[in-house]
DNA sequence: AACAAGTCAAGAGCAGTGCTCTCTCAAACA
DNA sequence: TGTTTGAGAGAGCACTGCTCTTGACTTGTT
């Protein structure tokens, strides 16, 4: 969407220096985020660590929210890349295996980067509204699932068991195809989205503490649950 | 757990006054929370509105986290009450109907009190760790589901279709029964928890903006999805 | 009734925050 | 060789959580 390629290639020395500083600030910010969470992310602290005075950082990020947005975009991309890698590591026709790999990819990344996960899937940062820049990276992970559904139907692993889907929902669901360029029937897409919310609901429950004192062997529990979900999305 | 009954009945005039002030502060805090979210909840602002100087509020809440904890407990109880009411409005043997009512109860409360929902099911407030006071009210909502499972089995609507559950997970799952005093088989409990994460995963996705630009008719979408989940938990 | 103990509001103050404004100076461009 | 542009510095505003001290008031006890 954004003119990323055109605008972000540093041409002059000044632009190069700016890009360097910006990258360093983002990197420091990401570390602060990982260590202390989003609420503790402070422009002043980042500036201090970068060796500049607090007012100078406003040359790079017009506000704290702008820094957060940059980190959110990065987080979406990191998760997307991780999931894509997990998915690519399986035989293309092994739908059930790819689903499990995908689940493990999401959960693994979420656990390893819990604050970033919270940033994108947790409560929205108050007073902050995600700008349009975030929707493209956000859909990257979802696309992996949709293409899994697509391949599943292609090789017959997933069949359209039908089932009536109310018109307005059907419209939304087949509308999703225009984003991916694929052609998933509404009933299948419905099951896919159910699996999706189940996956992230589980990960969020685990990371946000809802399993405390209840579930102890979380690796196994997750595997069992996701296997169940996988069967449901495949068999209808 | 806490000696709530013994300590909280105001005896002297002073204790009464203290209880009144405490209730007013909580009420103001809850309103601020509803209007601006948890990050914007400020002890100073609450004190100001209550007509006292900022330092005075520390007589009532030793820290900002303490105020948050109080509001979190209230939120858990409010959700629990709402869900219990929704569940009680159905015929006891109408398992599927009770499930849908329960779902609508959760979602309805969450939408009407989105900031409080975010407080308890969203990303944990950074630097804040839930004290033991919150676990009792938190389990209240879960108990409603467990008792639904229990009644479902009692009247034959839910049958134990078996299915192998790995030993450590089985242990966790039957361990949950000791909290409720019921006796749900591991395989059924597994399906119940799956439904649970699906429900809250869906509501969180909706409230935290993951459905933006994707799902438009959210009421219908929710109903369709929860109906599907209900069938899965009932039929195995 | 007098006193000691306990409680509370208030004020000042510390260190931190986001953000704005003005200033200076050096690099890039013409 | 000027002239423009942009980066950093510094002061400052209004706000935050939290602490400490002081003076007034309320209790229960002597």
Coordinates of C-alpha atoms (C1' of nucleotides) in Angstrom, one line a residue:
Chain A
X1 CA 0.0 0.0 0.0
X2 CA 2.5 2.6 1.2
X3 CA 5.2 3.8 -1.2
X4 CA 7.6 1.8 0.8
X5 CA 10.0 0.9 -1.9
X6 CA 10.2 4.4 -3.4
X7 CA 10.5 6.5 -0.2
X8 CA 12.6 4.3 2.0
X9 CA 15.7 3.7 -0.1
X10 CA 18.1 6.2 1.4
X11 CA 19.7 8.3 -1.3
X12 CA 21.7 11.1 0.2
X13 CA 24.0 10.7 3.2
X14 CA 21.6 12.6 5.3
X15 CA 18.8 10.2 4.4
X16 CA 21.1 7.3 5.2
X17 CA 21.9 8.7 8.6
X18 CA 18.3 9.3 9.3
X19 CA 17.4 5.7 8.4
X20 CA 20.1 4.5 10.6
X21 CA 19.0 6.5 13.6
X22 CA 15.4 5.5 13.0
X23 CA 16.4 1.8 12.9
X24 CA 18.3 2.2 16.1
X25 CA 15.5 3.9 17.8
X26 CA 13.1 1.2 16.8
X27 CA 15.5 -1.5 17.9
X28 CA 15.8 0.2 21.3
X29 CA 12.1 0.6 21.5
X30 CA 11.5 -3.1 20.7
X31 CA 13.9 -4.1 23.4
X32 CA 12.2 -1.9 26.0
X33 CA 8.9 -3.3 24.9
X34 CA 10.1 -6.8 25.3
X35 CA 11.5 -6.1 28.7
X36 CA 8.8 -4.0 30.3
X37 CA 5.7 -4.0 28.1
X38 CA 4.0 -1.4 26.1
X39 CA 2.8 0.9 28.9
X40 CA 6.4 1.3 30.1
X41 CA 7.6 2.2 26.6
X42 CA 8.8 5.8 27.0
X43 CA 10.1 8.1 24.3
X44 CA 12.4 9.8 26.8
X45 CA 13.9 6.5 27.9
X46 CA 14.5 5.4 24.3
X47 CA 16.0 8.8 23.5
X48 CA 18.2 8.6 26.5
X49 CA 19.5 5.3 25.6
X50 CA 20.2 6.4 22.1
X51 CA 22.2 9.2 23.5
X52 CA 20.0 12.1 22.4
X53 CA 18.0 14.6 24.3
X54 CA 14.3 13.8 24.7
X55 CA 13.1 16.5 22.3
X56 CA 15.2 15.3 19.5
X57 CA 13.4 12.0 19.2
X58 CA 10.3 13.9 18.0
X59 CA 12.2 14.5 14.8
X60 CA 11.8 10.7 14.1
X61 CA 8.5 9.9 15.8
X62 CA 5.9 12.6 16.0
X63 CA 4.4 10.9 19.0
X64 CA 4.6 7.9 21.3
X65 CA 1.8 6.3 19.4
X66 CA 3.8 6.6 16.2
X67 CA 6.6 4.6 17.7
X68 CA 4.1 2.0 18.9
X69 CA 2.6 1.8 15.4
X70 CA 6.1 1.1 14.0
X71 CA 6.6 -1.7 16.5
X72 CA 3.2 -3.1 15.9
X73 CA 3.9 -3.3 12.2
X74 CA 7.2 -5.1 12.9
X75 CA 5.4 -7.5 15.3
X76 CA 2.8 -8.4 12.7
X77 CA 5.5 -9.0 10.1
X78 CA 7.6 -11.1 12.5
X79 CA 4.6 -13.3 13.4
X80 CA 3.6 -13.6 9.7
X81 CA 7.2 -14.6 8.8
X82 CA 7.3 -17.2 11.6
X83 CA 4.0 -18.7 10.6
X84 CA 4.9 -18.8 6.9
X85 CA 8.2 -20.5 7.7
X86 CA 6.4 -23.1 9.9
X87 CA 3.9 -23.8 7.2
X88 CA 6.5 -24.1 4.5
X89 CA 8.4 -26.7 6.4
X90 CA 5.7 -29.3 5.7
X91 CA 4.7 -31.3 2.7
X92 CA 2.2 -29.2 0.8
X93 CA -0.4 -31.9 0.8
X94 CA -0.1 -32.7 4.5
X95 CA -3.0 -30.5 5.5
X96 CA -3.3 -31.7 9.1
X97 CA 0.5 -31.5 9.6
X98 CA 0.6 -28.0 8.2
X99 CA -2.2 -27.0 10.6
X100 CA -0.4 -28.2 13.6
X101 CA 2.9 -26.6 12.4
X102 CA 1.0 -23.4 12.0
X103 CA -0.4 -23.6 15.5
X104 CA 2.9 -24.3 17.0
X105 CA 4.4 -21.4 15.0
X106 CA 1.9 -19.0 16.4
X107 CA 2.2 -20.2 19.9
X108 CA 5.9 -20.4 19.8
X109 CA 6.3 -16.9 18.6
X110 CA 3.7 -15.6 21.1
X111 CA 5.5 -17.2 24.0
X112 CA 8.9 -15.9 22.8
X113 CA 7.6 -12.4 22.2
X114 CA 4.8 -12.1 24.7
X115 CA 4.8 -8.4 24.9
X116 CA 4.7 -8.0 21.2
X117 CA 1.9 -10.5 21.0
X118 CA 0.0 -8.6 23.7
X119 CA 0.5 -5.5 21.6
X120 CA -1.2 -6.9 18.6
X121 CA -3.7 -9.3 20.1
X122 CA -4.3 -7.9 23.5
X123 CA -6.4 -5.0 24.6
X124 CA -5.9 -2.1 22.3
X125 CA -3.6 0.5 23.7
X126 CA -5.9 3.2 25.1
X127 CA -6.3 6.3 23.1
X128 CA -4.5 4.5 20.3
X129 CA -6.3 3.6 17.1
X130 CA -4.4 1.5 14.6
X131 CA -3.8 3.4 11.4
X132 CA -4.2 1.8 8.0
X133 CA -0.5 0.9 7.9
X134 CA -1.1 -2.0 10.1
X135 CA -3.8 -3.9 8.2
X136 CA -1.5 -5.2 5.4
X137 CA 1.0 -6.8 7.8
X138 CA -1.9 -8.0 10.0
X139 CA -3.5 -9.9 7.1
X140 CA -0.2 -11.7 6.4
X141 CA -0.8 -14.4 9.1
X142 CA -4.4 -14.8 8.2
X143 CA -3.5 -15.4 4.5
X144 CA -1.4 -18.4 5.5
X145 CA -4.5 -20.0 7.0
X146 CA -6.7 -19.1 4.0
X147 CA -4.2 -20.6 1.6
X148 CA -4.1 -23.7 3.8
X149 CA -7.8 -24.0 3.4
X150 CA -7.4 -23.5 -0.3
X151 CA -4.9 -26.3 -0.7
X152 CA -6.9 -28.5 1.6
X153 CA -9.9 -28.2 -0.8
X154 CA -7.7 -28.6 -3.8
X155 CA -6.3 -31.9 -2.7
X156 CA -9.6 -33.1 -1.3
X157 CA -8.6 -33.2 2.3
X158 CA -11.2 -30.5 3.1
X159 CA -14.6 -30.9 1.6
X160 CA -17.4 -28.5 1.6
X161 CA -20.0 -30.2 3.8
X162 CA -22.3 -27.4 3.1
X163 CA -24.5 -26.2 5.9
X164 CA -26.7 -23.1 5.7
X165 CA -24.9 -19.9 6.3
X166 CA -27.1 -16.8 6.7
X167 CA -26.9 -14.4 3.8
X168 CA -25.2 -11.4 5.5
X169 CA -22.5 -13.7 7.0
X170 CA -22.1 -15.5 3.7
X171 CA -21.5 -12.2 2.1
X172 CA -18.8 -11.3 4.6
X173 CA -17.2 -14.7 4.2
X174 CA -17.0 -14.9 0.5
X175 CA -15.9 -11.2 0.6
X176 CA -12.7 -12.5 2.3
X177 CA -11.8 -14.3 -0.9
X178 CA -11.3 -11.0 -2.7
X179 CA -8.4 -10.3 -0.3
X180 CA -6.7 -13.5 -0.9
X181 CA -7.6 -14.1 -4.6
X182 CA -8.8 -17.6 -3.7
X183 CA -12.2 -19.1 -3.7
X184 CA -13.3 -20.7 -0.4
X185 CA -16.9 -21.5 0.1
X186 CA -18.6 -19.7 2.9
X187 CA -19.2 -22.9 5.0
X188 CA -15.5 -23.8 4.8
X189 CA -14.4 -20.3 5.6
X190 CA -16.6 -20.4 8.6
X191 CA -14.9 -23.4 9.9
X192 CA -11.5 -21.9 9.1
X193 CA -12.3 -18.7 11.1
X194 CA -13.6 -20.8 14.0
X195 CA -10.3 -22.6 14.0
X196 CA -8.5 -19.2 13.9
X197 CA -10.3 -17.8 16.8
X198 CA -9.8 -21.0 18.7
X199 CA -6.1 -20.9 18.1
X200 CA -5.7 -17.3 19.2
X201 CA -8.2 -17.6 22.0
X202 CA -6.1 -20.4 23.4
X203 CA -2.8 -18.6 23.1
X204 CA -4.3 -15.5 24.6
X205 CA -5.8 -17.4 27.5
X206 CA -2.5 -19.0 28.1
X207 CA -0.4 -15.9 27.9
X208 CA -2.8 -13.6 29.7
X209 CA -3.0 -15.9 32.7
X210 CA -6.4 -17.5 32.4
X211 CA -4.8 -21.0 32.7
X212 CA -3.0 -20.1 35.9
X213 CA -3.5 -22.9 38.5
X214 CA -5.8 -24.7 36.1
X215 CA -3.6 -26.2 33.3
X216 CA -0.1 -27.2 34.0
X217 CA 1.1 -29.3 31.1
X218 CA 0.4 -26.6 28.6
X219 CA 2.4 -27.9 25.7
X220 CA 0.3 -31.1 25.7
X221 CA -2.9 -29.4 26.3
X222 CA -2.3 -27.1 23.4
X223 CA -1.4 -30.0 21.1
X224 CA -4.5 -31.9 22.1
X225 CA -6.8 -29.0 21.6
X226 CA -5.4 -27.9 18.3
X227 CA -5.5 -31.5 17.0
X228 CA -9.2 -31.5 17.9
X229 CA -9.7 -28.2 16.1
X230 CA -7.8 -29.5 13.1
X231 CA -10.1 -32.5 12.8
X232 CA -13.1 -30.3 13.0
X233 CA -12.0 -27.9 10.3
X234 CA -11.0 -30.8 8.1
X235 CA -14.0 -33.1 8.6
X236 CA -16.6 -30.4 9.0
Chain B
X1 CA -11.2 -16.5 51.2
X2 CA -10.6 -13.1 52.8
X3 CA -12.4 -12.4 56.0
X4 CA -14.8 -10.3 54.0
X5 CA -17.8 -10.7 56.2
X6 CA -16.1 -10.0 59.5
X7 CA -14.0 -7.0 58.5
X8 CA -16.2 -5.2 56.1
X9 CA -19.3 -4.6 58.2
X10 CA -18.9 -1.0 59.3
X11 CA -19.4 -0.8 63.1
X12 CA -18.3 2.7 64.2
X13 CA -19.1 5.9 62.5
X14 CA -15.5 6.2 61.3
X15 CA -15.6 2.8 59.7
X16 CA -18.9 3.7 58.0
X17 CA -17.4 6.9 56.7
X18 CA -14.4 5.1 55.4
X19 CA -16.5 2.5 53.7
X20 CA -18.5 5.2 52.0
X21 CA -15.5 7.1 50.8
X22 CA -14.0 3.8 49.5
X23 CA -17.1 3.0 47.6
X24 CA -17.3 6.4 46.1
X25 CA -13.6 6.2 45.0
X26 CA -14.2 2.8 43.4
X27 CA -17.3 4.2 41.6
X28 CA -15.4 7.1 40.3
X29 CA -12.6 4.9 39.3
X30 CA -14.9 2.5 37.5
X31 CA -16.4 5.4 35.5
X32 CA -13.0 6.7 34.5
X33 CA -12.1 3.2 33.5
X34 CA -15.2 2.9 31.4
X35 CA -14.6 6.2 29.7
X36 CA -10.9 6.2 29.1
X37 CA -9.5 2.7 29.7
X38 CA -7.1 1.3 32.3
X39 CA -4.0 3.1 31.2
X40 CA -5.7 6.5 31.7
X41 CA -6.9 5.6 35.2
X42 CA -5.2 8.1 37.4
X43 CA -5.3 8.2 41.2
X44 CA -4.9 11.9 41.1
X45 CA -7.9 12.4 38.8
X46 CA -10.0 10.1 40.9
X47 CA -9.0 12.0 44.1
X48 CA -9.6 15.3 42.4
X49 CA -13.1 14.3 41.4
X50 CA -13.8 13.0 44.9
X51 CA -12.8 16.4 46.2
X52 CA -9.7 15.3 48.0
X53 CA -6.1 16.1 47.5
X54 CA -4.0 13.6 45.7
X55 CA -2.1 12.3 48.7
X56 CA -5.3 11.6 50.6
X57 CA -6.4 8.8 48.3
X58 CA -3.4 6.8 49.4
X59 CA -5.2 6.2 52.7
X60 CA -7.6 4.1 50.8
X61 CA -5.6 2.6 48.1
X62 CA -1.9 2.1 48.8
X63 CA -1.1 2.2 45.1
X64 CA -2.7 2.5 41.7
X65 CA -2.5 -1.2 41.3
X66 CA -4.6 -1.7 44.4
X67 CA -7.3 0.4 42.8
X68 CA -7.0 -1.6 39.6
X69 CA -7.3 -4.9 41.6
X70 CA -10.5 -3.7 43.2
X71 CA -12.0 -2.8 39.9
X72 CA -10.8 -6.1 38.4
X73 CA -12.6 -8.0 41.2
X74 CA -15.7 -6.0 40.5
X75 CA -15.5 -6.7 36.8
X76 CA -15.2 -10.5 37.4
X77 CA -18.2 -10.4 39.6
X78 CA -20.2 -8.3 37.3
X79 CA -19.5 -10.7 34.4
X80 CA -20.2 -13.7 36.6
X81 CA -23.5 -12.3 37.7
X82 CA -24.5 -11.5 34.1
X83 CA -23.7 -15.0 32.9
X84 CA -25.4 -16.6 35.8
X85 CA -28.5 -14.6 35.1
X86 CA -28.5 -15.4 31.4
X87 CA -28.1 -19.1 32.2
X88 CA -30.9 -19.1 34.8
X89 CA -33.3 -17.6 32.3
X90 CA -33.5 -20.9 30.4
X91 CA -35.1 -24.2 31.1
X92 CA -32.6 -26.2 33.0
X93 CA -32.7 -29.1 30.5
X94 CA -32.4 -26.9 27.5
X95 CA -28.6 -27.4 27.2
X96 CA -28.2 -25.9 23.7
X97 CA -30.4 -22.9 24.6
X98 CA -28.5 -22.3 27.8
X99 CA -25.2 -22.4 25.9
X100 CA -26.4 -19.8 23.5
X101 CA -27.8 -17.6 26.3
X102 CA -24.5 -17.9 28.1
X103 CA -22.6 -16.9 25.0
X104 CA -24.9 -13.9 24.5
X105 CA -24.5 -13.0 28.1
X106 CA -20.7 -12.9 27.9
X107 CA -20.6 -11.0 24.6
X108 CA -23.3 -8.6 25.7
X109 CA -21.5 -7.7 28.9
X110 CA -18.2 -7.5 27.1
X111 CA -19.6 -5.0 24.5
X112 CA -21.4 -3.0 27.2
X113 CA -18.3 -2.9 29.4
X114 CA -15.5 -3.2 26.9
X115 CA -12.8 -1.5 29.0
X116 CA -13.6 -3.8 32.0
X117 CA -13.5 -6.8 29.7
X118 CA -10.1 -5.7 28.4
X119 CA -9.0 -5.4 32.0
X120 CA -9.7 -9.0 32.8
X121 CA -9.3 -10.7 29.4
X122 CA -6.9 -8.5 27.6
X123 CA -3.2 -8.1 27.9
X124 CA -2.2 -8.1 31.6
X125 CA -1.5 -4.6 32.9
X126 CA 2.2 -4.2 32.8
X127 CA 4.0 -4.4 36.1
X128 CA 0.8 -5.7 37.6
X129 CA 0.4 -9.2 38.8
X130 CA -3.0 -10.4 39.9
X131 CA -3.2 -11.1 43.6
X132 CA -5.0 -14.1 45.0
X133 CA -8.1 -12.0 45.6
X134 CA -9.0 -12.2 41.9
X135 CA -9.1 -16.0 41.5
X136 CA -12.3 -16.6 43.3
X137 CA -14.4 -14.1 41.3
X138 CA -12.6 -15.2 38.2
X139 CA -13.7 -18.8 38.5
X140 CA -17.4 -17.7 39.0
X141 CA -18.0 -17.4 35.3
X142 CA -16.2 -20.7 34.5
X143 CA -18.3 -22.5 37.1
X144 CA -21.4 -21.7 35.2
X145 CA -20.0 -23.5 32.2
X146 CA -18.9 -26.4 34.2
X147 CA -22.3 -26.8 35.7
X148 CA -23.8 -26.6 32.3
X149 CA -21.6 -29.5 31.2
X150 CA -22.7 -31.3 34.4
X151 CA -26.4 -30.9 33.7
X152 CA -25.9 -31.8 30.1
X153 CA -24.4 -35.1 31.1
X154 CA -27.1 -35.6 33.8
X155 CA -30.0 -35.3 31.4
X156 CA -28.2 -37.2 28.6
X157 CA -27.8 -34.2 26.2
X158 CA -24.0 -34.5 26.4
X159 CA -22.5 -37.9 26.2
X160 CA -19.0 -38.9 26.9
X161 CA -17.8 -40.0 23.5
X162 CA -14.5 -40.9 25.0
X163 CA -11.4 -40.2 23.0
X164 CA -7.9 -40.7 24.4
X165 CA -6.7 -37.8 26.5
X166 CA -2.9 -37.9 27.4
X167 CA -2.3 -38.6 31.0
X168 CA -0.9 -35.2 32.2
X169 CA -3.8 -33.3 30.5
X170 CA -6.3 -35.8 31.9
X171 CA -4.9 -35.1 35.3
X172 CA -5.4 -31.4 34.9
X173 CA -8.9 -31.8 33.5
X174 CA -10.2 -34.0 36.2
X175 CA -8.5 -31.8 38.7
X176 CA -10.9 -29.0 37.7
X177 CA -13.7 -31.1 39.2
X178 CA -12.3 -30.5 42.6
X179 CA -13.0 -26.8 42.2
X180 CA -16.6 -27.3 41.2
X181 CA -17.4 -30.4 43.2
X182 CA -18.7 -32.1 40.1
X183 CA -17.6 -35.0 38.1
X184 CA -17.0 -34.3 34.5
X185 CA -15.0 -36.8 32.5
X186 CA -11.7 -35.5 31.0
X187 CA -12.9 -35.9 27.4
X188 CA -16.0 -33.8 28.0
X189 CA -14.1 -31.2 30.0
X190 CA -11.8 -30.9 27.1
X191 CA -14.6 -30.1 24.7
X192 CA -16.0 -27.7 27.3
X193 CA -12.7 -25.8 27.6
X194 CA -12.4 -25.7 23.8
X195 CA -15.8 -24.1 23.6
X196 CA -14.8 -21.7 26.4
X197 CA -11.6 -20.5 24.6
X198 CA -13.6 -20.3 21.3
X199 CA -16.2 -18.1 23.0
X200 CA -13.7 -15.7 24.6
X201 CA -11.4 -15.9 21.6
X202 CA -14.3 -14.7 19.4
X203 CA -15.3 -11.9 21.8
X204 CA -11.7 -10.7 22.2
X205 CA -11.2 -10.7 18.4
X206 CA -14.3 -8.7 18.0
X207 CA -13.6 -6.2 20.7
X208 CA -9.9 -5.9 20.1
X209 CA -10.4 -5.0 16.5
X210 CA -9.4 -8.2 14.6
X211 CA -12.7 -8.3 12.7
X212 CA -12.3 -4.7 11.5
X213 CA -13.1 -4.5 7.7
X214 CA -13.6 -8.3 7.7
X215 CA -16.9 -9.1 9.5
X216 CA -19.7 -6.6 9.3
X217 CA -22.8 -8.4 10.6
X218 CA -21.2 -9.4 13.9
X219 CA -24.3 -10.4 15.7
X220 CA -25.2 -13.0 13.2
X221 CA -21.6 -14.1 12.8
X222 CA -21.3 -14.6 16.5
X223 CA -24.6 -16.5 16.6
X224 CA -23.6 -18.8 13.8
X225 CA -20.2 -19.6 15.3
X226 CA -21.5 -20.2 18.8
X227 CA -24.2 -22.5 17.5
X228 CA -21.5 -24.5 15.7
X229 CA -19.4 -24.6 18.9
X230 CA -22.5 -25.7 20.8
X231 CA -23.1 -28.6 18.5
X232 CA -19.5 -29.7 18.8
X233 CA -19.5 -29.6 22.5
X234 CA -22.8 -31.5 22.7
X235 CA -22.2 -34.1 20.0
X236 CA -18.5 -34.5 20.6
Chain C
dA1 C1' -13.3 15.2 82.0
dA2 C1' -8.5 14.5 80.4
dC3 C1' -5.4 12.1 77.9
dA4 C1' -3.1 8.9 74.6
dA5 C1' -3.6 6.6 70.4
dG6 C1' -5.2 6.3 66.1
dT7 C1' -6.8 8.3 61.7
dC8 C1' -7.2 11.5 58.1
dA9 C1' -6.7 15.5 54.9
dA10 C1' -3.5 18.6 53.2
dG11 C1' 0.8 20.5 51.4
dA12 C1' 5.3 20.3 49.6
dG13 C1' 8.3 17.8 47.0
dC14 C1' 10.8 14.2 44.0
dA15 C1' 11.4 11.9 39.8
dG16 C1' 9.4 10.7 35.9
dT17 C1' 6.3 11.3 31.6
dG18 C1' 4.5 13.4 26.6
dC19 C1' 4.9 17.2 24.1
dT20 C1' 6.0 22.2 22.4
dC21 C1' 8.7 26.0 21.5
dT22 C1' 12.8 28.4 20.4
dC23 C1' 17.5 28.4 19.5
dT24 C1' 22.0 27.1 17.3
dC25 C1' 24.9 24.9 14.1
dA26 C1' 26.3 22.0 10.4
dA27 C1' 25.3 19.6 6.3
dA28 C1' 23.2 19.6 1.7
dC29 C1' 21.7 22.0 -2.1
dA30 C1' 21.6 25.9 -5.5
Chain D
dT1 C1' 29.5 30.8 -2.2
dG2 C1' 25.5 31.8 -0.1
dT3 C1' 21.0 29.8 1.3
dT4 C1' 18.0 26.5 2.7
dT5 C1' 17.0 22.5 5.4
dG6 C1' 17.1 19.5 9.1
dA7 C1' 19.1 17.6 13.4
dG8 C1' 20.0 18.2 18.0
dA9 C1' 19.9 21.0 22.5
dG10 C1' 17.6 23.3 26.2
dA11 C1' 13.9 25.3 28.7
dG12 C1' 9.4 24.8 30.0
dC13 C1' 4.3 23.2 30.7
dA14 C1' 1.1 20.1 32.5
dC15 C1' 0.6 15.8 34.0
dT16 C1' 1.6 11.2 36.6
dG17 C1' 2.7 7.9 41.0
dC18 C1' 4.4 8.2 45.3
dT19 C1' 6.6 9.8 49.9
dC20 C1' 7.1 12.5 53.9
dT21 C1' 5.7 15.7 57.3
dT22 C1' 2.4 18.6 59.7
dG23 C1' -1.8 19.8 61.9
dA24 C1' -6.5 18.7 63.0
dC25 C1' -9.9 15.6 64.4
dT26 C1' -12.1 11.1 66.4
dT27 C1' -11.8 7.3 69.3
dG28 C1' -11.5 4.4 73.4
dT29 C1' -9.4 4.4 77.9
dT30 C1' -8.0 6.1 82.2

